[in-house]
Amino acid sequence: MKTILYVFLIIAGISLIVSCTGLNTSSESTEVVIIRDITDTMAVTPNAEEITRLYGFDGDLWRGGNFRLVNLTDVSINKIFQTKIESENQWLSNKFKRKERLEGFYQDIEKILSEAASEKIGKEHSSIYLPIAKELNKLSESTADNKVLLVYSDLLENTDRISFYDKSTLELLDTVPQTIGKEFERQMELKNLSGIRICLIYQPADMKQDEAYKIVSAFYKNLFESKGASVEIVASIN
């Protein structure tokens, strides 16, 4: 009985020390969402090593991480692939077990990217705005400390409502972008996107693609930044 009481007092004392010193504070968490366009062949696709670096586990292996991937197709509702790892208190956890769980998280991401890459490439139409808007609104409600959306796409909407392949629509997007913005937000209004980092990732194959992408990516950058997001237009993850 005395032994049990002694052990209990030790545990209680450790818990009190941890509480008073602030060591029970959980590490930060990062949520990464990938949106990958499979309506056409893309020169740049998600890379597992680049993705896992975004979580910062090299600096703090106790951090939490959420990962989600959605393919862009010709419809607005698509299959979601996801995995996660909870943050842990380094003073109350086993470092070796933690590394095993991290390795499992990395393997889950690699598996998801592999499964997503096996989807058939090429669609006649492409629904771009609605899937992105849905994921951004989900991210806006996330409790993660760091929120990142990576969009691998040429961003060329091509539905019955709007087609950026239509020359007159692309010119309208370039000269009066708010008209398209209002139409998109009638379909789904974007919430406050403050605290979300968005990377628009694409490598044009020629001048024609480059001109179109400059117009469309600038439109999306302005739209998302007007809602509070931080937006980068890049050829690869920095």
PDB file of C-alpha atoms in Angstrom:
ATOM      1  CA  MET A   1       0.000   0.000   0.000  1.00  0.00           C
ATOM      2  CA  LYS A   2       2.846   2.359   0.908  1.00  0.00           C
ATOM      3  CA  THR A   3       4.545   1.562  -2.393  1.00  0.00           C
ATOM      4  CA  ILE A   4       1.415   2.460  -4.357  1.00  0.00           C
ATOM      5  CA  LEU A   5       1.029   5.698  -2.413  1.00  0.00           C
ATOM      6  CA  TYR A   6       4.702   6.527  -2.995  1.00  0.00           C
ATOM      7  CA  VAL A   7       4.376   5.982  -6.750  1.00  0.00           C
ATOM      8  CA  PHE A   8       1.201   8.067  -6.818  1.00  0.00           C
ATOM      9  CA  LEU A   9       2.941  10.949  -5.031  1.00  0.00           C
ATOM     10  CA  ILE A  10       5.855  10.822  -7.492  1.00  0.00           C
ATOM     11  CA  ILE A  11       3.485  10.919 -10.480  1.00  0.00           C
ATOM     12  CA  ALA A  12       1.518  13.760  -8.910  1.00  0.00           C
ATOM     13  CA  GLY A  13       4.743  15.666  -8.227  1.00  0.00           C
ATOM     14  CA  ILE A  14       5.941  15.249 -11.827  1.00  0.00           C
ATOM     15  CA  SER A  15       2.560  16.374 -13.158  1.00  0.00           C
ATOM     16  CA  LEU A  16       2.668  19.445 -10.911  1.00  0.00           C
ATOM     17  CA  ILE A  17       6.175  20.344 -12.081  1.00  0.00           C
ATOM     18  CA  VAL A  18       5.186  19.900 -15.725  1.00  0.00           C
ATOM     19  CA  SER A  19       2.095  22.024 -15.221  1.00  0.00           C
ATOM     20  CA  CYS A  20       3.926  24.809 -13.388  1.00  0.00           C
ATOM     21  CA  THR A  21       6.805  24.981 -15.856  1.00  0.00           C
ATOM     22  CA  GLY A  22       4.554  24.965 -18.905  1.00  0.00           C
ATOM     23  CA  LEU A  23       6.078  21.756 -20.247  1.00  0.00           C
ATOM     24  CA  ASN A  24       2.645  20.300 -20.902  1.00  0.00           C
ATOM     25  CA  THR A  25       2.022  22.751 -23.697  1.00  0.00           C
ATOM     26  CA  SER A  26       1.421  20.842 -26.918  1.00  0.00           C
ATOM     27  CA  SER A  27       3.621  21.496 -29.926  1.00  0.00           C
ATOM     28  CA  GLU A  28       2.235  23.359 -32.915  1.00  0.00           C
ATOM     29  CA  SER A  29       0.297  21.604 -35.629  1.00  0.00           C
ATOM     30  CA  THR A  30       0.333  21.986 -39.413  1.00  0.00           C
ATOM     31  CA  GLU A  31      -2.403  21.094 -41.880  1.00  0.00           C
ATOM     32  CA  VAL A  32      -1.461  20.610 -45.511  1.00  0.00           C
ATOM     33  CA  VAL A  33      -4.078  20.214 -48.241  1.00  0.00           C
ATOM     34  CA  ILE A  34      -3.126  19.261 -51.788  1.00  0.00           C
ATOM     35  CA  ILE A  35      -5.405  19.867 -54.738  1.00  0.00           C
ATOM     36  CA  ARG A  36      -4.127  18.013 -57.794  1.00  0.00           C
ATOM     37  CA  ASP A  37      -5.516  18.516 -61.286  1.00  0.00           C
ATOM     38  CA  ILE A  38      -5.988  15.259 -63.221  1.00  0.00           C
ATOM     39  CA  THR A  39      -8.017  16.773 -66.052  1.00  0.00           C
ATOM     40  CA  ASP A  40      -4.801  17.186 -68.027  1.00  0.00           C
ATOM     41  CA  THR A  41      -1.137  16.179 -67.773  1.00  0.00           C
ATOM     42  CA  MET A  42       0.827  18.429 -65.417  1.00  0.00           C
ATOM     43  CA  ALA A  43       4.591  18.964 -65.582  1.00  0.00           C
ATOM     44  CA  VAL A  44       4.778  19.360 -61.792  1.00  0.00           C
ATOM     45  CA  THR A  45       3.150  16.918 -59.372  1.00  0.00           C
ATOM     46  CA  PRO A  46       3.284  16.539 -55.570  1.00  0.00           C
ATOM     47  CA  ASN A  47       6.490  15.096 -54.148  1.00  0.00           C
ATOM     48  CA  ALA A  48       6.348  13.282 -50.781  1.00  0.00           C
ATOM     49  CA  GLU A  49       9.721  14.590 -49.564  1.00  0.00           C
ATOM     50  CA  GLU A  50       8.797  18.198 -50.347  1.00  0.00           C
ATOM     51  CA  ILE A  51       5.407  17.788 -48.666  1.00  0.00           C
ATOM     52  CA  THR A  52       6.741  16.293 -45.431  1.00  0.00           C
ATOM     53  CA  ARG A  53       9.264  19.126 -45.066  1.00  0.00           C
ATOM     54  CA  LEU A  54       6.358  21.542 -44.689  1.00  0.00           C
ATOM     55  CA  TYR A  55       5.499  20.044 -41.304  1.00  0.00           C
ATOM     56  CA  GLY A  56       8.800  21.031 -39.690  1.00  0.00           C
ATOM     57  CA  PHE A  57       9.335  17.702 -37.939  1.00  0.00           C
ATOM     58  CA  ASP A  58      13.109  18.070 -38.325  1.00  0.00           C
ATOM     59  CA  GLY A  59      12.972  20.968 -35.880  1.00  0.00           C
ATOM     60  CA  ASP A  60      10.248  19.557 -33.625  1.00  0.00           C
ATOM     61  CA  LEU A  61       9.240  15.925 -33.994  1.00  0.00           C
ATOM     62  CA  TRP A  62       6.401  16.374 -31.485  1.00  0.00           C
ATOM     63  CA  ARG A  63       4.353  18.609 -33.772  1.00  0.00           C
ATOM     64  CA  GLY A  64       0.946  17.528 -35.031  1.00  0.00           C
ATOM     65  CA  GLY A  65       0.156  17.084 -38.705  1.00  0.00           C
ATOM     66  CA  ASN A  66      -2.927  16.738 -40.886  1.00  0.00           C
ATOM     67  CA  PHE A  67      -2.700  15.813 -44.559  1.00  0.00           C
ATOM     68  CA  ARG A  68      -5.466  15.772 -47.150  1.00  0.00           C
ATOM     69  CA  LEU A  69      -5.472  15.366 -50.929  1.00  0.00           C
ATOM     70  CA  VAL A  70      -8.275  16.019 -53.408  1.00  0.00           C
ATOM     71  CA  ASN A  71      -8.075  15.422 -57.153  1.00  0.00           C
ATOM     72  CA  LEU A  72      -9.566  18.024 -59.480  1.00  0.00           C
ATOM     73  CA  THR A  73     -11.742  16.328 -62.080  1.00  0.00           C
ATOM     74  CA  ASP A  74     -14.693  17.204 -64.311  1.00  0.00           C
ATOM     75  CA  VAL A  75     -17.070  17.256 -61.305  1.00  0.00           C
ATOM     76  CA  SER A  76     -17.142  19.367 -58.143  1.00  0.00           C
ATOM     77  CA  ILE A  77     -17.363  16.492 -55.637  1.00  0.00           C
ATOM     78  CA  ASN A  78     -14.326  14.220 -55.534  1.00  0.00           C
ATOM     79  CA  LYS A  79     -12.774  11.509 -53.389  1.00  0.00           C
ATOM     80  CA  ILE A  80     -10.711  12.708 -50.432  1.00  0.00           C
ATOM     81  CA  PHE A  81      -7.516  10.973 -49.242  1.00  0.00           C
ATOM     82  CA  GLN A  82      -6.313  11.887 -45.742  1.00  0.00           C
ATOM     83  CA  THR A  83      -4.134  10.957 -42.771  1.00  0.00           C
ATOM     84  CA  LYS A  84      -2.950  12.629 -39.573  1.00  0.00           C
ATOM     85  CA  ILE A  85      -0.587  12.437 -36.611  1.00  0.00           C
ATOM     86  CA  GLU A  86      -1.435  14.012 -33.264  1.00  0.00           C
ATOM     87  CA  SER A  87       0.980  16.324 -31.460  1.00  0.00           C
ATOM     88  CA  GLU A  88       2.583  14.887 -28.317  1.00  0.00           C
ATOM     89  CA  ASN A  89       4.240  16.183 -25.156  1.00  0.00           C
ATOM     90  CA  GLN A  90       7.922  15.319 -25.372  1.00  0.00           C
ATOM     91  CA  TRP A  91       8.208  15.064 -21.584  1.00  0.00           C
ATOM     92  CA  LEU A  92       5.424  12.523 -21.313  1.00  0.00           C
ATOM     93  CA  SER A  93       6.120  10.504 -24.458  1.00  0.00           C
ATOM     94  CA  ASN A  94       8.651   8.014 -25.808  1.00  0.00           C
ATOM     95  CA  LYS A  95      10.990   9.444 -28.451  1.00  0.00           C
ATOM     96  CA  PHE A  96      11.511   6.118 -30.223  1.00  0.00           C
ATOM     97  CA  LYS A  97       7.776   5.396 -30.385  1.00  0.00           C
ATOM     98  CA  ARG A  98       7.234   8.911 -31.689  1.00  0.00           C
ATOM     99  CA  LYS A  99       9.724   8.351 -34.515  1.00  0.00           C
ATOM    100  CA  GLU A 100       7.896   5.141 -35.425  1.00  0.00           C
ATOM    101  CA  ARG A 101       4.585   7.019 -35.600  1.00  0.00           C
ATOM    102  CA  LEU A 102       6.205   9.735 -37.710  1.00  0.00           C
ATOM    103  CA  GLU A 103       7.548   7.131 -40.114  1.00  0.00           C
ATOM    104  CA  GLY A 104       4.024   5.721 -40.388  1.00  0.00           C
ATOM    105  CA  PHE A 105       2.708   9.210 -41.166  1.00  0.00           C
ATOM    106  CA  TYR A 106       5.314   9.635 -43.921  1.00  0.00           C
ATOM    107  CA  GLN A 107       4.399   6.258 -45.384  1.00  0.00           C
ATOM    108  CA  ASP A 108       0.709   7.186 -45.357  1.00  0.00           C
ATOM    109  CA  ILE A 109       1.471  10.347 -47.342  1.00  0.00           C
ATOM    110  CA  GLU A 110       3.550   8.415 -49.877  1.00  0.00           C
ATOM    111  CA  LYS A 111       0.761   5.850 -50.246  1.00  0.00           C
ATOM    112  CA  ILE A 112      -1.879   8.553 -50.751  1.00  0.00           C
ATOM    113  CA  LEU A 113       0.224  10.315 -53.387  1.00  0.00           C
ATOM    114  CA  SER A 114       0.820   6.998 -55.136  1.00  0.00           C
ATOM    115  CA  GLU A 115      -2.883   6.067 -55.127  1.00  0.00           C
ATOM    116  CA  ALA A 116      -3.901   9.528 -56.329  1.00  0.00           C
ATOM    117  CA  ALA A 117      -1.315   9.378 -59.129  1.00  0.00           C
ATOM    118  CA  SER A 118      -2.832   6.119 -60.362  1.00  0.00           C
ATOM    119  CA  GLU A 119      -6.071   7.905 -61.286  1.00  0.00           C
ATOM    120  CA  LYS A 120      -6.677   8.193 -65.024  1.00  0.00           C
ATOM    121  CA  ILE A 121      -5.410  11.514 -66.414  1.00  0.00           C
ATOM    122  CA  GLY A 122      -7.523  13.482 -68.883  1.00  0.00           C
ATOM    123  CA  LYS A 123     -11.058  14.878 -68.759  1.00  0.00           C
ATOM    124  CA  GLU A 124     -13.109  16.837 -71.272  1.00  0.00           C
ATOM    125  CA  HIS A 125     -14.233  19.319 -68.604  1.00  0.00           C
ATOM    126  CA  SER A 126     -12.611  20.655 -65.437  1.00  0.00           C
ATOM    127  CA  SER A 127     -14.266  21.928 -62.263  1.00  0.00           C
ATOM    128  CA  ILE A 128     -11.668  24.109 -60.529  1.00  0.00           C
ATOM    129  CA  TYR A 129     -13.220  26.806 -58.363  1.00  0.00           C
ATOM    130  CA  LEU A 130     -15.758  24.812 -56.342  1.00  0.00           C
ATOM    131  CA  PRO A 131     -13.371  22.081 -55.093  1.00  0.00           C
ATOM    132  CA  ILE A 132     -10.782  24.725 -54.163  1.00  0.00           C
ATOM    133  CA  ALA A 133     -13.389  26.887 -52.421  1.00  0.00           C
ATOM    134  CA  LYS A 134     -14.651  23.892 -50.418  1.00  0.00           C
ATOM    135  CA  GLU A 135     -11.165  23.026 -49.205  1.00  0.00           C
ATOM    136  CA  LEU A 136     -10.336  26.637 -48.355  1.00  0.00           C
ATOM    137  CA  ASN A 137     -13.508  26.981 -46.303  1.00  0.00           C
ATOM    138  CA  LYS A 138     -12.621  23.771 -44.447  1.00  0.00           C
ATOM    139  CA  LEU A 139      -9.122  25.107 -43.793  1.00  0.00           C
ATOM    140  CA  SER A 140     -10.554  28.374 -42.494  1.00  0.00           C
ATOM    141  CA  GLU A 141     -12.256  26.381 -39.720  1.00  0.00           C
ATOM    142  CA  SER A 142      -9.184  24.282 -38.906  1.00  0.00           C
ATOM    143  CA  THR A 143      -7.578  24.691 -35.483  1.00  0.00           C
ATOM    144  CA  ALA A 144      -4.095  24.001 -36.897  1.00  0.00           C
ATOM    145  CA  ASP A 145      -1.457  26.644 -36.169  1.00  0.00           C
ATOM    146  CA  ASN A 146      -0.166  26.519 -39.747  1.00  0.00           C
ATOM    147  CA  LYS A 147      -2.461  25.984 -42.730  1.00  0.00           C
ATOM    148  CA  VAL A 148      -1.182  25.356 -46.254  1.00  0.00           C
ATOM    149  CA  LEU A 149      -3.040  24.741 -49.518  1.00  0.00           C
ATOM    150  CA  LEU A 150      -1.033  23.533 -52.531  1.00  0.00           C
ATOM    151  CA  VAL A 151      -2.812  23.710 -55.890  1.00  0.00           C
ATOM    152  CA  TYR A 152      -1.200  21.770 -58.752  1.00  0.00           C
ATOM    153  CA  SER A 153      -3.263  22.978 -61.711  1.00  0.00           C
ATOM    154  CA  ASP A 154      -3.413  25.254 -64.736  1.00  0.00           C
ATOM    155  CA  LEU A 155      -6.583  26.643 -63.062  1.00  0.00           C
ATOM    156  CA  LEU A 156      -8.524  26.620 -66.339  1.00  0.00           C
ATOM    157  CA  GLU A 157     -12.176  26.231 -65.395  1.00  0.00           C
ATOM    158  CA  ASN A 158     -14.154  24.448 -68.084  1.00  0.00           C
ATOM    159  CA  THR A 159     -17.759  23.763 -67.067  1.00  0.00           C
ATOM    160  CA  ASP A 160     -21.161  24.420 -68.591  1.00  0.00           C
ATOM    161  CA  ARG A 161     -21.313  27.686 -66.633  1.00  0.00           C
ATOM    162  CA  ILE A 162     -17.844  29.113 -67.275  1.00  0.00           C
ATOM    163  CA  SER A 163     -15.011  28.127 -69.596  1.00  0.00           C
ATOM    164  CA  PHE A 164     -11.634  29.824 -69.459  1.00  0.00           C
ATOM    165  CA  TYR A 165     -10.849  28.127 -72.767  1.00  0.00           C
ATOM    166  CA  ASP A 166     -13.307  30.542 -74.341  1.00  0.00           C
ATOM    167  CA  LYS A 167     -11.349  33.556 -75.616  1.00  0.00           C
ATOM    168  CA  SER A 168     -14.023  36.118 -74.697  1.00  0.00           C
ATOM    169  CA  THR A 169     -14.279  34.736 -71.144  1.00  0.00           C
ATOM    170  CA  LEU A 170     -10.505  34.873 -70.716  1.00  0.00           C
ATOM    171  CA  GLU A 171     -10.499  38.483 -71.941  1.00  0.00           C
ATOM    172  CA  LEU A 172     -13.269  39.298 -69.455  1.00  0.00           C
ATOM    173  CA  LEU A 173     -11.228  37.678 -66.707  1.00  0.00           C
ATOM    174  CA  ASP A 174      -8.283  39.860 -67.675  1.00  0.00           C
ATOM    175  CA  THR A 175     -10.164  43.164 -67.985  1.00  0.00           C
ATOM    176  CA  VAL A 176     -13.116  42.853 -65.584  1.00  0.00           C
ATOM    177  CA  PRO A 177     -12.135  40.040 -63.170  1.00  0.00           C
ATOM    178  CA  GLN A 178     -14.743  41.034 -60.565  1.00  0.00           C
ATOM    179  CA  THR A 179     -17.475  39.822 -62.936  1.00  0.00           C
ATOM    180  CA  ILE A 180     -16.121  36.264 -62.827  1.00  0.00           C
ATOM    181  CA  GLY A 181     -15.399  36.607 -59.116  1.00  0.00           C
ATOM    182  CA  LYS A 182     -19.031  37.435 -58.366  1.00  0.00           C
ATOM    183  CA  GLU A 183     -20.226  34.501 -60.457  1.00  0.00           C
ATOM    184  CA  PHE A 184     -17.899  32.126 -58.602  1.00  0.00           C
ATOM    185  CA  GLU A 185     -18.991  33.413 -55.204  1.00  0.00           C
ATOM    186  CA  ARG A 186     -22.612  32.915 -56.168  1.00  0.00           C
ATOM    187  CA  GLN A 187     -21.697  29.258 -56.478  1.00  0.00           C
ATOM    188  CA  MET A 188     -19.871  29.241 -53.131  1.00  0.00           C
ATOM    189  CA  GLU A 189     -18.825  32.196 -51.003  1.00  0.00           C
ATOM    190  CA  LEU A 190     -15.330  32.107 -49.549  1.00  0.00           C
ATOM    191  CA  LYS A 191     -14.930  32.557 -45.797  1.00  0.00           C
ATOM    192  CA  ASN A 192     -12.201  34.523 -44.022  1.00  0.00           C
ATOM    193  CA  LEU A 193      -8.945  32.947 -45.219  1.00  0.00           C
ATOM    194  CA  SER A 194      -6.577  34.758 -42.847  1.00  0.00           C
ATOM    195  CA  GLY A 195      -3.677  32.564 -41.760  1.00  0.00           C
ATOM    196  CA  ILE A 196      -3.824  30.320 -44.818  1.00  0.00           C
ATOM    197  CA  ARG A 197      -0.829  30.050 -47.126  1.00  0.00           C
ATOM    198  CA  ILE A 198      -1.774  29.166 -50.713  1.00  0.00           C
ATOM    199  CA  CYS A 199       0.716  28.047 -53.360  1.00  0.00           C
ATOM    200  CA  LEU A 200      -0.470  27.979 -56.971  1.00  0.00           C
ATOM    201  CA  ILE A 201       1.938  25.560 -58.645  1.00  0.00           C
ATOM    202  CA  TYR A 202       2.242  25.147 -62.401  1.00  0.00           C
ATOM    203  CA  GLN A 203       4.826  25.082 -65.203  1.00  0.00           C
ATOM    204  CA  PRO A 204       3.476  26.259 -68.589  1.00  0.00           C
ATOM    205  CA  ALA A 205       4.671  24.230 -71.570  1.00  0.00           C
ATOM    206  CA  ASP A 206       4.632  27.113 -74.061  1.00  0.00           C
ATOM    207  CA  MET A 207       3.881  30.826 -74.493  1.00  0.00           C
ATOM    208  CA  LYS A 208       0.166  30.263 -75.060  1.00  0.00           C
ATOM    209  CA  GLN A 209      -0.193  28.360 -71.803  1.00  0.00           C
ATOM    210  CA  ASP A 210       1.974  30.942 -70.064  1.00  0.00           C
ATOM    211  CA  GLU A 211      -0.232  33.865 -71.162  1.00  0.00           C
ATOM    212  CA  ALA A 212      -3.415  32.100 -70.084  1.00  0.00           C
ATOM    213  CA  TYR A 213      -1.939  31.061 -66.746  1.00  0.00           C
ATOM    214  CA  LYS A 214      -0.707  34.568 -65.953  1.00  0.00           C
ATOM    215  CA  ILE A 215      -4.252  35.890 -66.328  1.00  0.00           C
ATOM    216  CA  VAL A 216      -5.969  33.082 -64.409  1.00  0.00           C
ATOM    217  CA  SER A 217      -3.414  32.817 -61.591  1.00  0.00           C
ATOM    218  CA  ALA A 218      -3.488  36.609 -61.082  1.00  0.00           C
ATOM    219  CA  PHE A 219      -7.276  36.418 -60.821  1.00  0.00           C
ATOM    220  CA  TYR A 220      -7.143  33.698 -58.171  1.00  0.00           C
ATOM    221  CA  LYS A 221      -4.326  35.435 -56.289  1.00  0.00           C
ATOM    222  CA  ASN A 222      -6.362  38.647 -56.025  1.00  0.00           C
ATOM    223  CA  LEU A 223      -9.527  36.766 -55.082  1.00  0.00           C
ATOM    224  CA  PHE A 224      -7.882  34.739 -52.298  1.00  0.00           C
ATOM    225  CA  GLU A 225      -5.844  37.669 -50.971  1.00  0.00           C
ATOM    226  CA  SER A 226      -9.011  39.770 -50.756  1.00  0.00           C
ATOM    227  CA  LYS A 227     -10.216  37.157 -48.266  1.00  0.00           C
ATOM    228  CA  GLY A 228      -7.025  37.390 -46.174  1.00  0.00           C
ATOM    229  CA  ALA A 229      -4.925  34.508 -47.534  1.00  0.00           C
ATOM    230  CA  SER A 230      -1.234  34.678 -48.427  1.00  0.00           C
ATOM    231  CA  VAL A 231      -0.779  33.583 -52.044  1.00  0.00           C
ATOM    232  CA  GLU A 232       2.323  32.563 -53.999  1.00  0.00           C
ATOM    233  CA  ILE A 233       2.466  31.728 -57.711  1.00  0.00           C
ATOM    234  CA  VAL A 234       5.362  29.310 -58.159  1.00  0.00           C
ATOM    235  CA  ALA A 235       6.743  26.540 -60.359  1.00  0.00           C
ATOM    236  CA  SER A 236       7.614  24.373 -57.342  1.00  0.00           C
ATOM    237  CA  ILE A 237       7.424  24.420 -53.541  1.00  0.00           C
ATOM    238  CA  ASN A 238       9.943  26.738 -51.906  1.00  0.00           C
TER     239      ASN A 238
END
